[in-house]
Amino acid sequence: MSELKKTSMFGGAAIVLVVLALLTTPRRAEPDAFFDVGQTFFVDQDGSGFTDPNSATTLEVVEFDEDTAAAATFRVTNRNGLWTIPSHHDYPADGEERLANTAAGIIAITKDDFRSENVTDHESFGVIDPLDEGVSTLRGRGRRVTFKGASEQVLADLIIGDPVEGRPGYRFVRVPDQSRVYAARTDIGLSTRFNDWIETNLLGVERDDVKRVELNEYQVDERSGGVRRGGQFTVDWVERDTWTANDLPSGMEVDYVQMNLLVGGLMGLEIVGVRPKPEGLTGNLRQAFEARTVTQADLQTMQSRGFYPTQSGEMLSNEGELLVRTDLGVLYTLRFGEILYGSGNAIAIGDDTSDDEDTGAGENRYVLITAEFDADALPESPQPANRDFENKPEGQWTDADRENKEASDLHSQWERRTEDGRQRAEELSTRFASWYYVVSAGSYNRVHKTRDELLKAIEDEEPAEPPVQ
């Protein structure tokens, strides 16, 4: 055999061996760490899962406080058609739209970037479950966000951790029963601020609604039990930027700028916390005393908050009262009580110590609010002398018929407004009856005014120009 043939044979054998080696060598497994990057968390590839934000009826957010080593829960839910905040004494919530928007944000979150599936990395990413009692560390616990449906089934459950460095709007996230951690955009408008979930215009008044403001100025001396009276000062609206008042000092007038600020303060009254009243104090005090449904403990709690019921069924408060009457005859009474120091949940929902501790963290104020209908605000208009006009064609009306028709229309208008005012007052009375409110120091200062603060010196009128000679 020639050398050329031998070389060719050996070369062909080598090629066969190389091919066989490639075919029989065990293949290295392809990494699957990134298999789900770009997918959403709670919507499956076939379009099933949590897809309808309006199907969410409960939001629960759990946050861990490293200082107290305890988890705090914020919850808003729909019960029998009524939105409430269970974590805040079941206070009524205005939450449907916000809940749907937040749920839509959760649905849209995608697994933008896989980071780790090592449990030991959870602390550094801040995605430890705040409810996990099996982990000893207090650090690295995230915010757990859970959405549930009408039957309490879990629609979405996510732990949101620390911000991702260099990527604004991104945080580390993971599903609670999974170890995989992702970076994801989480700017979804999630809020656990009490104010973001309630009716912000607590009194429900607009600027043009307010027609009378009355300051009932007095202070209760807590040591002696005496009352230092400062008098009553009533301000009535006349027309745009014009108010008048009783007992105006010489040379003084109502400062319309200050009145506008006061009305604005009423519209934006900032409620930072609530406390439920005992059942015996939610209705008529006089009847409660007669029925003996008010306990000594109830009275002590009320007095500690700056409110002092009298045997006649009236109520006094530490810092006097503000009465506000609207064009529908709704009369609000705001009674200003004790200062409440603190911040956060200590103010929002209270605990065994926060009501009495002077932490210097903010001078919030207890306020009691009531509403009733004041018939004097809507005096009855005269009724028509007769209704003969109803049986005549309009072309045959006499002057007397036209006057009676006008009187009839005005009286019907009075009846409608009176009924609207009564209904509105009843709705508000029910809203306020069960609660002590806590308002921020800023809100208190905007609506708690003295007579002197609402007055100013009458400005001299511009002298008339001399006539042209």
PDB file of C-alpha atoms in Angstrom, residues 4-220:
ATOM      1  CA  LEU A   4      -0.546   8.271   0.069  1.00  0.00           C
ATOM      2  CA  LYS A   5      -3.246   5.667   0.607  1.00  0.00           C
ATOM      3  CA  LYS A   6      -2.088   5.063   4.178  1.00  0.00           C
ATOM      4  CA  THR A   7      -2.218   8.784   4.950  1.00  0.00           C
ATOM      5  CA  SER A   8      -5.704   9.089   3.493  1.00  0.00           C
ATOM      6  CA  MET A   9      -6.967   6.148   5.533  1.00  0.00           C
ATOM      7  CA  PHE A  10      -5.561   7.503   8.788  1.00  0.00           C
ATOM      8  CA  GLY A  11      -6.998  10.945   8.036  1.00  0.00           C
ATOM      9  CA  GLY A  12     -10.490   9.567   7.382  1.00  0.00           C
ATOM     10  CA  ALA A  13     -10.372   7.532  10.592  1.00  0.00           C
ATOM     11  CA  ALA A  14      -9.385  10.610  12.562  1.00  0.00           C
ATOM     12  CA  ILE A  15     -12.340  12.552  11.192  1.00  0.00           C
ATOM     13  CA  VAL A  16     -14.712   9.714  12.119  1.00  0.00           C
ATOM     14  CA  LEU A  17     -13.299   9.611  15.647  1.00  0.00           C
ATOM     15  CA  VAL A  18     -13.735  13.366  16.051  1.00  0.00           C
ATOM     16  CA  VAL A  19     -17.338  13.175  14.915  1.00  0.00           C
ATOM     17  CA  LEU A  20     -18.026  10.258  17.254  1.00  0.00           C
ATOM     18  CA  ALA A  21     -16.455  12.159  20.123  1.00  0.00           C
ATOM     19  CA  LEU A  22     -18.639  15.172  19.459  1.00  0.00           C
ATOM     20  CA  LEU A  23     -21.744  13.019  19.255  1.00  0.00           C
ATOM     21  CA  THR A  24     -21.066  11.008  22.398  1.00  0.00           C
ATOM     22  CA  THR A  25     -19.637  13.708  24.685  1.00  0.00           C
ATOM     23  CA  PRO A  26     -22.251  14.695  27.371  1.00  0.00           C
ATOM     24  CA  ARG A  27     -23.726  18.099  26.536  1.00  0.00           C
ATOM     25  CA  ARG A  28     -23.527  20.906  29.117  1.00  0.00           C
ATOM     26  CA  ALA A  29     -27.031  21.918  30.259  1.00  0.00           C
ATOM     27  CA  GLU A  30     -28.200  25.275  28.971  1.00  0.00           C
ATOM     28  CA  PRO A  31     -28.684  27.785  31.858  1.00  0.00           C
ATOM     29  CA  ASP A  32     -32.406  28.399  32.625  1.00  0.00           C
ATOM     30  CA  ALA A  33     -31.986  31.285  35.064  1.00  0.00           C
ATOM     31  CA  PHE A  34     -33.377  33.772  32.562  1.00  0.00           C
ATOM     32  CA  PHE A  35     -36.186  31.664  31.151  1.00  0.00           C
ATOM     33  CA  ASP A  36     -38.986  33.919  32.471  1.00  0.00           C
ATOM     34  CA  VAL A  37     -37.395  37.357  32.099  1.00  0.00           C
ATOM     35  CA  GLY A  38     -39.851  39.762  30.499  1.00  0.00           C
ATOM     36  CA  GLN A  39     -42.916  37.891  31.754  1.00  0.00           C
ATOM     37  CA  THR A  40     -45.482  39.363  34.138  1.00  0.00           C
ATOM     38  CA  PHE A  41     -45.827  37.995  37.655  1.00  0.00           C
ATOM     39  CA  PHE A  42     -49.533  37.210  37.841  1.00  0.00           C
ATOM     40  CA  VAL A  43     -50.768  36.954  34.232  1.00  0.00           C
ATOM     41  CA  ASP A  44     -50.011  33.618  32.580  1.00  0.00           C
ATOM     42  CA  GLN A  45     -48.889  33.189  28.975  1.00  0.00           C
ATOM     43  CA  ASP A  46     -52.373  32.020  27.994  1.00  0.00           C
ATOM     44  CA  GLY A  47     -53.890  35.238  29.342  1.00  0.00           C
ATOM     45  CA  SER A  48     -55.289  33.707  32.534  1.00  0.00           C
ATOM     46  CA  GLY A  49     -54.552  34.784  36.095  1.00  0.00           C
ATOM     47  CA  PHE A  50     -54.968  38.242  37.612  1.00  0.00           C
ATOM     48  CA  THR A  51     -55.994  40.322  34.606  1.00  0.00           C
ATOM     49  CA  ASP A  52     -58.942  42.469  35.786  1.00  0.00           C
ATOM     50  CA  PRO A  53     -57.965  45.179  38.314  1.00  0.00           C
ATOM     51  CA  ASN A  54     -61.639  45.705  39.198  1.00  0.00           C
ATOM     52  CA  SER A  55     -61.846  42.143  40.529  1.00  0.00           C
ATOM     53  CA  ALA A  56     -59.671  43.154  43.502  1.00  0.00           C
ATOM     54  CA  THR A  57     -61.717  43.923  46.613  1.00  0.00           C
ATOM     55  CA  THR A  58     -58.966  43.875  49.231  1.00  0.00           C
ATOM     56  CA  LEU A  59     -55.473  45.329  49.430  1.00  0.00           C
ATOM     57  CA  GLU A  60     -53.168  44.384  52.289  1.00  0.00           C
ATOM     58  CA  VAL A  61     -49.746  45.923  52.758  1.00  0.00           C
ATOM     59  CA  VAL A  62     -47.414  44.680  55.491  1.00  0.00           C
ATOM     60  CA  GLU A  63     -44.341  46.716  56.424  1.00  0.00           C
ATOM     61  CA  PHE A  64     -41.695  45.890  59.011  1.00  0.00           C
ATOM     62  CA  ASP A  65     -40.530  48.486  61.520  1.00  0.00           C
ATOM     63  CA  GLU A  66     -36.945  47.728  62.509  1.00  0.00           C
ATOM     64  CA  ASP A  67     -37.163  50.074  65.518  1.00  0.00           C
ATOM     65  CA  THR A  68     -40.069  48.196  67.091  1.00  0.00           C
ATOM     66  CA  ALA A  69     -39.242  44.799  65.551  1.00  0.00           C
ATOM     67  CA  ALA A  70     -42.889  44.439  64.560  1.00  0.00           C
ATOM     68  CA  ALA A  71     -44.866  44.223  61.337  1.00  0.00           C
ATOM     69  CA  ALA A  72     -47.550  46.850  60.706  1.00  0.00           C
ATOM     70  CA  THR A  73     -50.487  46.045  58.438  1.00  0.00           C
ATOM     71  CA  PHE A  74     -52.512  48.457  56.315  1.00  0.00           C
ATOM     72  CA  ARG A  75     -55.699  47.011  54.849  1.00  0.00           C
ATOM     73  CA  VAL A  76     -58.532  48.395  52.751  1.00  0.00           C
ATOM     74  CA  THR A  77     -61.459  46.225  51.735  1.00  0.00           C
ATOM     75  CA  ASN A  78     -65.004  46.172  50.388  1.00  0.00           C
ATOM     76  CA  ARG A  79     -67.588  44.658  52.702  1.00  0.00           C
ATOM     77  CA  ASN A  80     -71.121  44.367  51.438  1.00  0.00           C
ATOM     78  CA  GLY A  81     -70.609  47.272  49.068  1.00  0.00           C
ATOM     79  CA  LEU A  82     -68.962  49.545  51.660  1.00  0.00           C
ATOM     80  CA  TRP A  83     -65.262  50.382  51.495  1.00  0.00           C
ATOM     81  CA  THR A  84     -63.555  50.401  54.887  1.00  0.00           C
ATOM     82  CA  ILE A  85     -60.045  50.427  56.344  1.00  0.00           C
ATOM     83  CA  PRO A  86     -59.948  47.535  58.868  1.00  0.00           C
ATOM     84  CA  SER A  87     -56.455  48.490  59.994  1.00  0.00           C
ATOM     85  CA  HIS A  88     -57.856  51.912  60.990  1.00  0.00           C
ATOM     86  CA  HIS A  89     -60.860  50.889  63.059  1.00  0.00           C
ATOM     87  CA  ASP A  90     -62.955  50.121  59.945  1.00  0.00           C
ATOM     88  CA  TYR A  91     -63.076  53.800  59.027  1.00  0.00           C
ATOM     89  CA  PRO A  92     -65.014  54.425  55.775  1.00  0.00           C
ATOM     90  CA  ALA A  93     -62.738  54.513  52.740  1.00  0.00           C
ATOM     91  CA  ASP A  94     -63.042  56.214  49.386  1.00  0.00           C
ATOM     92  CA  GLY A  95     -60.966  53.468  47.847  1.00  0.00           C
ATOM     93  CA  GLU A  96     -62.523  51.891  44.759  1.00  0.00           C
ATOM     94  CA  GLU A  97     -60.738  53.967  42.121  1.00  0.00           C
ATOM     95  CA  ARG A  98     -57.373  54.018  43.904  1.00  0.00           C
ATOM     96  CA  LEU A  99     -57.505  50.265  44.541  1.00  0.00           C
ATOM     97  CA  ALA A 100     -58.237  49.532  40.880  1.00  0.00           C
ATOM     98  CA  ASN A 101     -55.397  51.806  39.739  1.00  0.00           C
ATOM     99  CA  THR A 102     -52.929  50.192  42.142  1.00  0.00           C
ATOM    100  CA  ALA A 103     -54.074  46.713  41.119  1.00  0.00           C
ATOM    101  CA  ALA A 104     -53.574  47.633  37.461  1.00  0.00           C
ATOM    102  CA  GLY A 105     -50.024  48.666  38.328  1.00  0.00           C
ATOM    103  CA  ILE A 106     -49.320  45.309  39.996  1.00  0.00           C
ATOM    104  CA  ILE A 107     -50.737  43.425  37.001  1.00  0.00           C
ATOM    105  CA  ALA A 108     -48.390  45.308  34.677  1.00  0.00           C
ATOM    106  CA  ILE A 109     -45.173  44.614  36.641  1.00  0.00           C
ATOM    107  CA  THR A 110     -42.783  42.463  34.621  1.00  0.00           C
ATOM    108  CA  LYS A 111     -39.701  40.448  35.556  1.00  0.00           C
ATOM    109  CA  ASP A 112     -37.331  42.878  33.899  1.00  0.00           C
ATOM    110  CA  ASP A 113     -34.064  41.454  35.171  1.00  0.00           C
ATOM    111  CA  PHE A 114     -33.273  38.198  37.008  1.00  0.00           C
ATOM    112  CA  ARG A 115     -30.865  38.773  39.907  1.00  0.00           C
ATOM    113  CA  SER A 116     -30.621  35.693  42.127  1.00  0.00           C
ATOM    114  CA  GLU A 117     -32.338  32.574  43.381  1.00  0.00           C
ATOM    115  CA  ASN A 118     -30.070  32.202  46.393  1.00  0.00           C
ATOM    116  CA  VAL A 119     -31.953  32.632  49.670  1.00  0.00           C
ATOM    117  CA  THR A 120     -28.864  34.107  51.315  1.00  0.00           C
ATOM    118  CA  ASP A 121     -29.155  37.111  48.990  1.00  0.00           C
ATOM    119  CA  HIS A 122     -32.639  38.054  50.208  1.00  0.00           C
ATOM    120  CA  GLU A 123     -31.408  40.241  53.043  1.00  0.00           C
ATOM    121  CA  SER A 124     -29.080  42.297  50.827  1.00  0.00           C
ATOM    122  CA  PHE A 125     -31.923  42.828  48.324  1.00  0.00           C
ATOM    123  CA  GLY A 126     -34.429  43.713  51.080  1.00  0.00           C
ATOM    124  CA  VAL A 127     -36.930  41.029  50.072  1.00  0.00           C
ATOM    125  CA  ILE A 128     -37.263  39.010  53.277  1.00  0.00           C
ATOM    126  CA  ASP A 129     -40.938  38.438  54.056  1.00  0.00           C
ATOM    127  CA  PRO A 130     -41.940  40.911  56.831  1.00  0.00           C
ATOM    128  CA  LEU A 131     -44.211  38.175  58.230  1.00  0.00           C
ATOM    129  CA  ASP A 132     -41.498  35.491  58.313  1.00  0.00           C
ATOM    130  CA  GLU A 133     -41.001  34.613  61.985  1.00  0.00           C
ATOM    131  CA  GLY A 134     -38.453  31.951  61.102  1.00  0.00           C
ATOM    132  CA  VAL A 135     -35.843  34.560  60.170  1.00  0.00           C
ATOM    133  CA  SER A 136     -34.006  36.164  63.088  1.00  0.00           C
ATOM    134  CA  THR A 137     -32.633  39.221  61.313  1.00  0.00           C
ATOM    135  CA  LEU A 138     -34.515  42.499  61.569  1.00  0.00           C
ATOM    136  CA  ARG A 139     -32.840  43.934  58.512  1.00  0.00           C
ATOM    137  CA  GLY A 140     -33.628  43.322  54.870  1.00  0.00           C
ATOM    138  CA  ARG A 141     -37.374  42.875  55.248  1.00  0.00           C
ATOM    139  CA  GLY A 142     -39.462  44.171  52.386  1.00  0.00           C
ATOM    140  CA  ARG A 143     -43.007  45.411  51.912  1.00  0.00           C
ATOM    141  CA  ARG A 144     -45.484  42.619  51.216  1.00  0.00           C
ATOM    142  CA  VAL A 145     -48.374  43.594  48.930  1.00  0.00           C
ATOM    143  CA  THR A 146     -51.349  41.261  48.594  1.00  0.00           C
ATOM    144  CA  PHE A 147     -54.514  41.630  46.516  1.00  0.00           C
ATOM    145  CA  LYS A 148     -57.561  39.472  47.164  1.00  0.00           C
ATOM    146  CA  GLY A 149     -60.854  38.962  45.371  1.00  0.00           C
ATOM    147  CA  ALA A 150     -64.446  38.890  46.580  1.00  0.00           C
ATOM    148  CA  SER A 151     -64.102  35.413  48.085  1.00  0.00           C
ATOM    149  CA  GLU A 152     -60.785  36.235  49.765  1.00  0.00           C
ATOM    150  CA  GLN A 153     -58.864  34.301  47.114  1.00  0.00           C
ATOM    151  CA  VAL A 154     -55.342  35.623  46.611  1.00  0.00           C
ATOM    152  CA  LEU A 155     -55.018  37.344  43.234  1.00  0.00           C
ATOM    153  CA  ALA A 156     -51.484  38.674  43.623  1.00  0.00           C
ATOM    154  CA  ASP A 157     -48.814  38.498  46.304  1.00  0.00           C
ATOM    155  CA  LEU A 158     -45.462  40.238  46.014  1.00  0.00           C
ATOM    156  CA  ILE A 159     -42.611  41.364  48.257  1.00  0.00           C
ATOM    157  CA  ILE A 160     -41.120  44.699  47.172  1.00  0.00           C
ATOM    158  CA  GLY A 161     -37.584  45.301  48.414  1.00  0.00           C
ATOM    159  CA  ASP A 162     -34.822  47.888  48.139  1.00  0.00           C
ATOM    160  CA  PRO A 163     -34.300  50.273  45.217  1.00  0.00           C
ATOM    161  CA  VAL A 164     -32.011  49.060  42.437  1.00  0.00           C
ATOM    162  CA  GLU A 165     -28.921  51.240  42.355  1.00  0.00           C
ATOM    163  CA  GLY A 166     -28.622  53.286  39.176  1.00  0.00           C
ATOM    164  CA  ARG A 167     -32.128  52.384  37.930  1.00  0.00           C
ATOM    165  CA  PRO A 168     -34.701  54.940  39.131  1.00  0.00           C
ATOM    166  CA  GLY A 169     -38.162  53.451  39.605  1.00  0.00           C
ATOM    167  CA  TYR A 170     -36.835  49.905  39.913  1.00  0.00           C
ATOM    168  CA  ARG A 171     -36.810  47.725  43.014  1.00  0.00           C
ATOM    169  CA  PHE A 172     -35.918  44.166  43.872  1.00  0.00           C
ATOM    170  CA  VAL A 173     -39.010  41.953  44.066  1.00  0.00           C
ATOM    171  CA  ARG A 174     -39.942  38.342  44.637  1.00  0.00           C
ATOM    172  CA  VAL A 175     -43.036  36.192  45.113  1.00  0.00           C
ATOM    173  CA  PRO A 176     -43.276  35.135  48.813  1.00  0.00           C
ATOM    174  CA  ASP A 177     -43.145  31.348  48.291  1.00  0.00           C
ATOM    175  CA  GLN A 178     -40.339  31.562  45.704  1.00  0.00           C
ATOM    176  CA  SER A 179     -36.631  32.257  46.130  1.00  0.00           C
ATOM    177  CA  ARG A 180     -36.036  33.974  42.755  1.00  0.00           C
ATOM    178  CA  VAL A 181     -35.353  37.714  42.949  1.00  0.00           C
ATOM    179  CA  TYR A 182     -35.895  40.128  40.065  1.00  0.00           C
ATOM    180  CA  ALA A 183     -35.392  43.806  39.367  1.00  0.00           C
ATOM    181  CA  ALA A 184     -38.669  45.361  38.253  1.00  0.00           C
ATOM    182  CA  ARG A 185     -40.226  48.752  37.714  1.00  0.00           C
ATOM    183  CA  THR A 186     -42.579  49.259  40.671  1.00  0.00           C
ATOM    184  CA  ASP A 187     -43.736  52.884  40.440  1.00  0.00           C
ATOM    185  CA  ILE A 188     -47.380  51.820  40.767  1.00  0.00           C
ATOM    186  CA  GLY A 189     -48.782  54.547  43.029  1.00  0.00           C
ATOM    187  CA  LEU A 190     -48.951  52.267  46.075  1.00  0.00           C
ATOM    188  CA  SER A 191     -49.815  54.218  49.217  1.00  0.00           C
ATOM    189  CA  THR A 192     -50.482  53.283  52.818  1.00  0.00           C
ATOM    190  CA  ARG A 193     -51.133  56.864  53.921  1.00  0.00           C
ATOM    191  CA  PHE A 194     -54.481  57.062  55.658  1.00  0.00           C
ATOM    192  CA  ASN A 195     -55.262  60.375  53.947  1.00  0.00           C
ATOM    193  CA  ASP A 196     -54.872  58.858  50.490  1.00  0.00           C
ATOM    194  CA  TRP A 197     -57.732  56.438  51.082  1.00  0.00           C
ATOM    195  CA  ILE A 198     -60.393  58.634  52.678  1.00  0.00           C
ATOM    196  CA  GLU A 199     -62.652  61.477  51.595  1.00  0.00           C
ATOM    197  CA  THR A 200     -60.272  64.436  51.742  1.00  0.00           C
ATOM    198  CA  ASN A 201     -63.030  67.055  51.911  1.00  0.00           C
ATOM    199  CA  LEU A 202     -64.317  65.738  55.225  1.00  0.00           C
ATOM    200  CA  LEU A 203     -67.006  68.385  55.651  1.00  0.00           C
ATOM    201  CA  GLY A 204     -68.053  68.180  52.015  1.00  0.00           C
ATOM    202  CA  VAL A 205     -68.186  71.967  51.622  1.00  0.00           C
ATOM    203  CA  GLU A 206     -67.208  74.119  48.676  1.00  0.00           C
ATOM    204  CA  ARG A 207     -66.155  77.757  48.898  1.00  0.00           C
ATOM    205  CA  ASP A 208     -69.502  79.210  47.810  1.00  0.00           C
ATOM    206  CA  ASP A 209     -71.456  77.002  50.234  1.00  0.00           C
ATOM    207  CA  VAL A 210     -70.379  78.767  53.426  1.00  0.00           C
ATOM    208  CA  LYS A 211     -72.688  81.618  54.406  1.00  0.00           C
ATOM    209  CA  ARG A 212     -72.111  82.003  58.151  1.00  0.00           C
ATOM    210  CA  VAL A 213     -69.209  81.387  60.520  1.00  0.00           C
ATOM    211  CA  GLU A 214     -69.489  81.704  64.283  1.00  0.00           C
ATOM    212  CA  LEU A 215     -66.631  81.660  66.760  1.00  0.00           C
ATOM    213  CA  ASN A 216     -67.648  80.431  70.190  1.00  0.00           C
ATOM    214  CA  GLU A 217     -64.548  81.449  72.077  1.00  0.00           C
ATOM    215  CA  TYR A 218     -63.878  79.851  75.453  1.00  0.00           C
ATOM    216  CA  GLN A 219     -61.335  77.680  77.220  1.00  0.00           C
ATOM    217  CA  VAL A 220     -61.812  74.956  79.805  1.00  0.00           C
TER     218      VAL A 220
END
